[in-house]
Short mmCIF file of C-alpha atoms in Angstrom, two decimals:
data_model
loop_
_atom_site.label_atom_id
_atom_site.label_comp_id
_atom_site.label_asym_id
_atom_site.label_seq_id
_atom_site.Cartn_x
_atom_site.Cartn_y
_atom_site.Cartn_z
CA MET A 996 0.14 -8.04 15.90
CA SER A 997 3.97 -7.19 14.34
CA PRO A 998 7.48 -8.88 15.22
CA GLY A 999 9.74 -6.72 17.49
CA TYR A 1000 12.12 -4.30 16.11
CA ASP A 1001 15.75 -5.39 17.34
CA TYR A 1002 16.51 -1.85 18.91
CA PRO A 1003 20.44 -1.67 19.01
CA ASN A 1004 20.67 0.18 22.71
CA ALA A 1005 18.23 -2.89 24.08
CA PRO A 1006 20.21 -4.14 26.83
CA ASN A 1007 19.61 -7.66 26.15
CA GLN A 1008 19.96 -8.55 22.53
CA LYS A 1009 19.64 -12.07 22.70
CA VAL A 1010 15.90 -11.59 22.69
CA PHE A 1011 15.31 -10.29 19.11
CA MET A 1012 14.82 -12.78 16.25
CA GLN A 1013 16.71 -12.89 13.00
CA ARG A 1014 14.28 -12.28 9.84
CA GLY A 1015 14.25 -15.74 8.79
CA GLN A 1016 13.30 -16.93 12.35
CA MET A 1017 10.46 -14.50 12.17
CA ILE A 1018 9.02 -15.86 8.93
CA ALA A 1019 9.38 -19.17 10.71
CA LYS A 1020 7.68 -18.33 13.67
CA PHE A 1021 4.48 -16.83 12.23
CA GLU A 1022 4.31 -19.37 9.71
CA GLU A 1023 3.86 -22.01 12.67
CA LEU A 1024 1.85 -19.80 14.49
CA LEU A 1025 -0.50 -18.99 11.65
CA ALA A 1026 -0.93 -22.68 10.74
CA LEU A 1027 -2.04 -23.77 14.45
CA PRO A 1028 -5.11 -25.26 14.65
CA ASP A 1029 -6.92 -22.53 16.61
CA ARG A 1030 -6.15 -19.87 14.11
CA LYS A 1031 -9.23 -19.67 12.64
CA ASP A 1032 -10.60 -18.60 15.83
CA TRP A 1033 -8.21 -15.60 15.76
CA ASN A 1034 -9.29 -12.39 14.67
CA PHE A 1035 -6.52 -10.08 13.59
CA ILE A 1036 -6.89 -6.36 12.85
CA ASP A 1037 -3.83 -6.54 10.57
CA SER A 1038 -4.59 -6.60 6.70
CA PRO A 1039 -4.65 -10.27 5.10
CA LEU A 1040 -1.55 -9.04 2.99
CA PHE A 1041 0.75 -8.30 5.86
CA LEU A 1042 -0.12 -11.31 7.57
CA ASP A 1043 1.07 -12.91 4.51
CA PHE A 1044 4.11 -11.11 4.38
CA LEU A 1045 4.88 -12.37 7.78
CA GLN A 1046 5.00 -15.64 6.51
CA GLY A 1047 7.14 -14.84 3.86
CA LYS A 1048 4.82 -15.48 0.90
CA VAL A 1049 4.74 -11.99 -0.06
CA ALA A 1050 8.02 -9.94 -0.43
CA MET A 1051 7.48 -6.06 0.37
CA GLN A 1052 9.28 -3.26 0.85
CA CYS A 1053 8.96 -0.86 3.94
CA THR A 1054 7.30 2.24 3.39
CA ALA A 1055 8.95 4.28 6.10
CA TRP A 1056 6.68 7.18 5.81
CA GLY A 1057 3.45 5.43 6.24
CA ASN A 1058 3.17 5.68 9.88
CA PRO A 1059 5.02 8.91 10.72
CA CYS A 1060 6.01 9.84 14.32
CA ARG A 1061 5.19 13.28 16.12
CA THR A 1062 6.94 13.97 19.17
CA VAL A 1063 7.22 16.99 21.65
CA MET A 1064 10.37 17.17 19.65
CA GLY A 1065 9.03 17.42 16.25
CA TRP A 1066 8.25 15.08 13.37
CA GLN A 1067 10.77 12.39 13.83
CA ARG A 1068 12.84 10.95 10.99
CA PRO A 1069 12.72 8.11 9.56
CA CYS A 1070 10.43 6.28 11.36
CA TYR A 1071 9.28 5.79 15.07
CA LEU A 1072 12.16 2.80 15.49
CA MET A 1073 14.97 4.83 14.18
CA ASN A 1074 15.82 8.05 15.04
CA GLU A 1075 18.24 10.53 12.80
CA GLY A 1076 16.73 13.71 14.50
CA TYR A 1077 13.73 15.82 14.20
CA VAL A 1078 12.00 18.44 11.96
CA PRO A 1079 9.54 20.73 12.47
CA THR A 1080 7.31 20.41 10.07
CA PHE A 1081 5.28 17.37 8.05
CA LYS A 1082 6.52 18.71 4.96
CA GLN A 1083 10.11 19.14 5.88
CA LEU A 1084 9.69 15.43 6.83
CA MET A 1085 8.21 14.64 3.70
CA GLU A 1086 10.05 16.36 1.50
CA GLU A 1087 13.84 16.26 3.13
CA THR A 1088 14.13 12.89 3.95
CA GLU A 1089 16.29 10.51 1.61
CA TRP A 1090 13.59 7.80 2.07
CA ASP A 1091 15.21 5.79 -0.63
CA ARG A 1092 17.91 5.15 1.76
CA TYR A 1093 15.76 3.20 4.07
CA GLY A 1094 14.55 -0.35 4.26
CA TYR A 1095 15.41 -4.01 3.64
CA GLY A 1096 18.53 -4.53 1.88
CA ARG A 1097 19.42 -0.45 1.97
CA ASP A 1098 20.21 0.20 5.75
CA ALA A 1099 21.63 -2.53 8.06
CA ARG A 1100 19.34 -1.44 11.02
CA CYS A 1101 16.43 -2.45 8.78
CA THR A 1102 17.71 -5.80 8.10
CA ASN A 1103 15.63 -7.52 10.81
CA CYS A 1104 12.64 -4.99 10.78
CA MET A 1105 9.00 -6.96 9.66
CA ALA A 1106 7.27 -4.54 11.91
CA HIS A 1107 3.50 -3.16 11.01
CA CYS A 1108 4.87 0.84 11.07
CA GLY A 1109 6.27 0.32 7.74
CA TYR A 1110 5.01 -2.93 6.16
CA GLU A 1111 1.29 -2.67 6.94
CA ALA A 1112 1.35 0.81 5.36
CA THR A 1113 2.91 -1.12 2.02
CA ALA A 1114 0.24 -3.64 2.78
CA VAL A 1115 -2.20 -0.97 2.71
CA GLU A 1116 -1.44 0.39 -0.18
CA ALA A 1117 -0.92 -3.00 -2.28
CA THR A 1118 -4.74 -3.79 -1.13
CA LEU A 1119 -5.97 -0.88 -2.64
CA LYS A 1120 -4.18 -0.90 -6.15
CA ASN A 1121 -5.10 -4.80 -6.48
CA PRO A 1122 -8.73 -5.69 -6.54
CA VAL A 1123 -8.27 -9.33 -5.56
CA HIS A 1124 -6.35 -7.97 -2.54
CA GLY A 1125 -9.15 -5.49 -2.05
CA VAL A 1126 -12.10 -8.07 -1.66
CA ARG A 1127 -9.75 -10.29 0.21
CA ALA A 1128 -9.38 -7.33 2.62
CA GLY A 1129 -12.94 -6.25 2.84
CA MET A 1130 -14.16 -9.82 3.40
CA ALA A 1131 -11.47 -10.02 6.32
CA ALA A 1132 -12.87 -7.07 7.87
CA LEU A 1133 -16.66 -7.71 7.23
CA LEU A 1134 -16.48 -11.26 8.48
CA GLY A 1135 -13.96 -10.62 11.14
CA LYS A 1136 -11.76 -13.44 9.65
CA GLN A 1137 -8.82 -13.54 7.51
CA ALA A 1138 -9.24 -15.43 4.64
CA SER A 1139 -6.61 -17.57 3.95
CA MET B 1027 41.14 9.55 -11.43
CA ASN B 1028 42.16 6.44 -13.65
CA VAL B 1029 38.44 4.79 -13.55
CA LEU B 1030 38.43 1.04 -15.46
CA PHE B 1031 34.61 0.84 -16.73
CA VAL B 1032 33.25 -2.91 -16.65
CA PHE B 1033 30.04 -4.46 -18.21
CA PRO B 1034 29.31 -7.97 -18.23
CA SER B 1035 28.15 -7.67 -22.59
CA GLU B 1036 28.85 -5.80 -25.34
CA ARG B 1037 25.02 -4.56 -25.56
CA GLU B 1038 25.48 -2.77 -21.85
CA ALA B 1039 28.59 -1.23 -23.00
CA SER B 1040 27.02 0.44 -25.55
CA VAL B 1041 24.67 2.46 -23.47
CA ALA B 1042 27.23 5.36 -23.41
CA ASN B 1043 30.78 6.59 -25.04
CA PHE B 1044 33.44 6.52 -23.43
CA ARG B 1045 36.94 7.79 -24.13
CA ARG B 1046 38.81 4.52 -23.47
CA ALA B 1047 36.68 0.91 -24.47
CA PRO B 1048 35.20 -0.26 -21.31
CA LEU B 1049 36.01 -4.04 -20.44
CA VAL B 1050 33.30 -6.63 -21.11
CA CYS B 1051 33.86 -8.61 -18.42
CA ASP B 1052 31.18 -11.70 -19.06
CA SER B 1053 29.15 -13.38 -16.50
CA GLY B 1054 29.51 -15.39 -13.52
CA THR B 1055 33.36 -16.39 -11.84
CA LEU B 1056 34.66 -15.75 -15.37
CA ALA B 1057 33.86 -11.84 -15.06
CA GLY B 1058 36.38 -11.98 -11.95
CA ASP B 1059 38.98 -13.81 -13.89
CA VAL B 1060 38.64 -11.38 -16.60
CA VAL B 1061 38.92 -8.39 -14.12
CA ALA B 1062 41.59 -9.68 -12.22
CA ALA B 1063 43.86 -10.36 -15.53
CA GLU B 1064 42.95 -6.37 -16.62
CA LEU B 1065 43.94 -5.79 -12.52
CA SER B 1066 47.43 -7.31 -13.24
CA GLU B 1067 48.40 -5.40 -16.15
CA SER B 1068 46.84 -1.96 -15.64
CA ARG B 1069 46.52 -0.30 -12.56
CA PRO B 1070 42.86 1.89 -12.25
CA ASP B 1071 41.93 4.12 -9.07
CA LEU B 1072 38.59 2.88 -9.51
CA VAL B 1073 36.53 -0.07 -11.26
CA LEU B 1074 32.52 0.93 -11.99
CA LEU B 1075 30.70 -1.86 -12.68
CA SER B 1076 27.44 -1.33 -14.67
CA GLY B 1077 25.18 -3.09 -16.46
CA PHE B 1078 21.41 -4.23 -15.92
CA CYS B 1079 20.19 -6.18 -13.05
CA GLY B 1080 17.13 -8.15 -11.73
CA SER B 1081 15.06 -6.67 -9.18
CA LEU B 1082 14.45 -8.71 -5.58
CA ASP B 1083 13.12 -5.34 -4.23
CA PRO B 1084 9.31 -5.21 -4.90
CA SER B 1085 9.63 -1.55 -4.87
CA LEU B 1086 11.64 -1.31 -7.83
CA LYS B 1087 10.47 -0.60 -11.16
CA PRO B 1088 12.31 -1.60 -14.52
CA GLY B 1089 14.55 1.33 -15.19
CA SER B 1090 14.88 2.04 -11.74
CA LEU B 1091 18.87 2.65 -10.55
CA ILE B 1092 20.65 0.54 -7.82
CA LEU B 1093 23.74 1.78 -6.41
CA GLY B 1094 25.60 -0.98 -4.87
CA ARG B 1095 25.82 -0.40 -0.74
CA GLN B 1096 27.39 -4.12 -0.69
CA VAL B 1097 27.34 -7.35 -2.63
CA ILE B 1098 27.05 -10.61 -1.35
CA ALA B 1099 26.82 -14.28 -3.28
CA PRO B 1100 25.25 -17.26 -1.52
CA GLY B 1101 27.74 -18.84 0.87
CA GLU B 1102 30.23 -15.84 0.41
CA ASP B 1103 31.01 -13.12 2.80
CA VAL B 1104 29.72 -9.58 1.99
CA ILE B 1105 31.94 -7.31 0.13
CA ASP B 1106 31.71 -3.55 0.62
CA PRO B 1107 32.86 -0.84 -1.79
CA ASP B 1108 34.90 2.08 -0.53
CA ARG B 1109 32.44 3.78 1.98
CA LEU B 1110 34.02 7.49 0.75
CA MET B 1111 34.02 6.84 -2.68
CA VAL B 1112 30.24 5.26 -2.39
CA GLU B 1113 29.06 8.40 -0.73
CA GLU B 1114 30.25 10.69 -3.24
CA ILE B 1115 28.51 9.14 -6.05
CA ARG B 1116 25.51 9.02 -4.14
CA SER B 1117 25.74 12.71 -3.35
CA GLY B 1118 26.25 13.03 -7.18
CA LEU B 1119 23.18 10.71 -8.23
CA ARG B 1120 20.91 12.55 -5.55
CA ALA B 1121 22.18 15.96 -6.85
CA SER B 1122 21.34 15.12 -10.16
CA GLY B 1123 17.73 14.51 -9.38
CA LEU B 1124 17.78 10.76 -10.72
CA PRO B 1125 16.00 8.52 -8.56
CA PHE B 1126 17.90 5.70 -7.29
CA VAL B 1127 18.24 3.47 -4.15
CA TYR B 1128 21.32 2.38 -2.12
CA SER B 1129 20.87 -1.22 -1.84
CA ARG B 1130 22.52 -4.42 -1.67
CA LEU B 1131 23.53 -6.41 -4.77
CA LEU B 1132 23.26 -10.20 -4.67
CA THR B 1133 25.17 -12.36 -7.12
CA VAL B 1134 23.81 -15.46 -8.27
CA PRO B 1135 25.30 -18.67 -10.76
CA ALA B 1136 21.72 -18.62 -12.76
CA PRO B 1137 18.87 -16.22 -13.37
CA ALA B 1138 16.37 -15.83 -10.85
CA ALA B 1139 13.80 -16.49 -13.25
CA THR B 1140 10.84 -17.35 -11.18
CA ARG B 1141 8.66 -15.19 -8.83
CA ALA B 1142 9.18 -17.82 -6.16
CA ALA B 1143 12.75 -17.85 -6.65
CA LYS B 1144 12.91 -14.17 -6.35
CA ARG B 1145 11.04 -13.46 -3.35
CA GLU B 1146 13.21 -16.49 -1.80
CA LEU B 1147 16.20 -14.72 -2.39
CA TRP B 1148 14.65 -11.28 -1.13
CA ASN B 1149 13.51 -13.10 1.94
CA GLU B 1150 17.06 -14.78 2.63
CA PHE B 1151 19.38 -11.82 1.41
CA GLY B 1152 17.47 -8.72 0.91
CA ALA B 1153 19.59 -7.24 -1.79
CA GLY B 1154 17.69 -4.59 -3.96
CA GLY B 1155 19.18 -6.41 -7.19
CA VAL B 1156 20.45 -9.54 -8.39
CA ASP B 1157 22.66 -10.44 -11.09
CA MET B 1158 25.44 -12.72 -12.11
CA GLU B 1159 28.88 -10.96 -11.97
CA THR B 1160 29.13 -8.01 -9.32
CA TYR B 1161 30.14 -10.26 -6.37
CA TRP B 1162 33.22 -11.74 -8.75
CA VAL B 1163 34.22 -8.52 -10.10
CA ALA B 1164 34.21 -7.04 -6.40
CA GLU B 1165 36.08 -10.07 -4.97
CA ALA B 1166 38.86 -9.69 -8.08
CA CYS B 1167 39.05 -5.83 -7.03
CA ARG B 1168 39.50 -6.56 -3.26
CA LYS B 1169 42.43 -8.98 -3.95
CA ALA B 1170 44.05 -6.38 -5.98
CA ARG B 1171 43.41 -4.13 -3.91
CA VAL B 1172 41.62 -1.38 -5.96
CA ASN B 1173 38.19 0.41 -5.16
CA TRP B 1174 35.03 -0.92 -6.87
CA ILE B 1175 31.70 0.74 -7.07
CA ALA B 1176 28.35 -1.03 -8.88
CA VAL B 1177 25.63 1.11 -10.56
CA ARG B 1178 22.93 -1.15 -12.03
CA ALA B 1179 19.44 -0.72 -13.81
CA VAL B 1180 16.51 -2.88 -12.92
CA LEU B 1181 15.41 -4.71 -16.12
CA ASP B 1182 13.01 -7.31 -14.54
CA THR B 1183 11.15 -7.02 -11.39
CA SER B 1184 10.41 -8.90 -8.35
CA SER B 1185 6.84 -9.78 -9.64
CA GLN B 1186 8.21 -11.04 -13.08
CA ALA B 1187 8.55 -14.64 -14.02
CA LEU B 1188 10.93 -14.65 -16.76
CA PRO B 1189 10.59 -16.57 -20.31
CA ARG B 1190 10.97 -20.44 -19.83
CA SER B 1191 13.80 -20.33 -22.70
CA LEU B 1192 15.95 -17.53 -20.34
CA HIS B 1193 16.30 -19.80 -17.43
CA ALA B 1194 19.15 -21.62 -18.64
CA TRP B 1195 20.77 -18.35 -19.78
CA GLU B 1196 24.17 -18.33 -18.11
CA ARG B 1197 26.48 -15.84 -20.34
CA PRO B 1198 26.07 -12.88 -22.92
CA GLY B 1199 27.20 -15.83 -25.48
CA ASP B 1200 23.86 -17.77 -24.85
CA GLU B 1201 21.51 -14.82 -26.74
CA ALA B 1202 21.40 -16.81 -30.05
CA LEU B 1203 20.75 -20.25 -28.04
CA THR B 1204 17.69 -18.39 -26.04
CA ALA B 1205 16.43 -16.62 -29.15
CA ALA B 1206 16.38 -20.10 -31.10
CA GLY B 1207 14.38 -21.10 -28.04
CA ALA B 1208 11.92 -18.14 -27.95
CA ILE B 1209 11.22 -18.80 -31.37
CA ARG B 1210 10.01 -22.26 -31.01
CA HIS B 1211 7.91 -20.95 -28.34
CA PRO B 1212 5.33 -18.35 -29.25
CA ALA B 1213 3.56 -18.24 -25.90
CA GLU B 1214 6.72 -16.78 -24.72
CA TRP B 1215 6.49 -13.86 -27.06
CA PRO B 1216 4.51 -11.55 -24.96
CA ALA B 1217 6.89 -11.72 -22.21
CA TYR B 1218 9.94 -11.02 -24.71
CA VAL B 1219 7.79 -7.93 -25.84
CA ARG B 1220 7.52 -6.93 -22.46
CA LEU B 1221 11.16 -7.54 -21.61
CA ALA B 1222 12.12 -5.61 -24.47
CA SER B 1223 10.33 -2.48 -23.23
CA GLN B 1224 11.90 -2.68 -20.06
CA TYR B 1225 15.09 -3.03 -21.71
CA ARG B 1226 14.72 0.16 -23.56
CA ALA B 1227 13.81 1.70 -19.62
CA ALA B 1228 16.64 0.13 -18.02
CA ARG B 1229 19.24 1.25 -21.04
CA ARG B 1230 17.80 4.89 -20.65
CA SER B 1231 18.21 5.08 -16.93
CA LEU B 1232 21.86 3.64 -17.21
CA ALA B 1233 22.58 6.12 -19.95
CA ALA B 1234 21.08 9.05 -17.96
CA ALA B 1235 22.69 7.85 -14.87
CA LEU B 1236 26.39 6.97 -16.45
CA PRO B 1237 27.76 10.70 -16.60
CA HIS B 1238 26.51 11.56 -13.24
CA VAL B 1239 28.37 8.80 -11.69
CA VAL B 1240 31.59 9.67 -13.88
CA ARG B 1241 31.08 13.70 -12.66
CA ALA B 1242 30.94 12.46 -9.23
CA VAL B 1243 33.91 10.17 -9.29
CA ARG B 1244 35.83 12.88 -11.14
CA ASP B 1245 34.98 15.63 -8.32
CA ALA B 1246 35.42 12.47 -5.53
CA LYS B 1247 37.71 13.95 -2.59
CA THR B 1248 39.89 10.70 -2.55
CA VAL B 1249 41.53 10.10 1.16
CA GLU B 1250 44.66 11.33 0.01
CA THR B 1251 43.53 14.72 -1.25
CA LEU B 1252 41.04 15.31 1.94
CA GLU B 1253 42.10 18.50 3.41
CA LEU B 1254 42.90 18.18 7.40
CA VAL B 1255 40.47 20.28 9.18
#
């Protein structure tokens, strides 16, 4: 589950939500009574992020995109060209230039490809988040 | 190039030695007034605002550098620095090897003191750093038609609540009052010890970055000097 990305080239720009609208929508959705019956493969921390409960920065390199043209930089939603090797992608891309607050194209992006990677990294660093994610995986439900 | 260095406090201005004494602008809207008064008397080519800030971006640590991509304040329009100049400085900082981010700055009237407040500001404004001066200084520069840039070093992180005695802090002159409040509340002392350590990191970062920023400004190709191809 992930909110959509507002592709600037999409012919109908009215279908995209702003960041505040996304947070409000996920808060509403995940507060529904049926919520306990829904199983998500997302990490609990990513779901918290979608509801605005946790602040996160994008990990643009978290889900690298490889195509027939090469490795796409910086992520699969934005295209600033291709490099032939993964090493070049990682070492020659100015990663600090991308993310919420840093690039206008990232303003309304809360997509899993960047933020789920951040959530996974935070989960691995924090035992509480780790236990919560483990329980969610074992029980098939997201601990709230 | 004639550069006016501006810092919110004497303490921040002391991170480096300057040939010409930097301007200390204080906090809040007063910072804009101080800079506007200075710009009415002198005509620098660039105002370089520097100092510490709080972080809203969860990926930033104490001492992380933020080069202002733009600045915003609640209820106000975004102000952009000169693109050409900021790109030159970005290139200069990148060549120096110093880690930094190129992000938006947010100016608020009171310290963003709690984790919840910082998270709300992050979600709403998407600013890497939060301070109490940049917007008002940028606005004074815009009105005077003078270029500005802002370079900030992170003092407190987004996951960190400030000690309660700091919540009412409004300007550098409040330090004595804040210290008195801190002395009366020993429970806050560990938080102050942590902040003191972070202050040293922020100061080191700023001291390391400013010479590179100055060099980049000095070498900058302004519109007037760009050669036509």
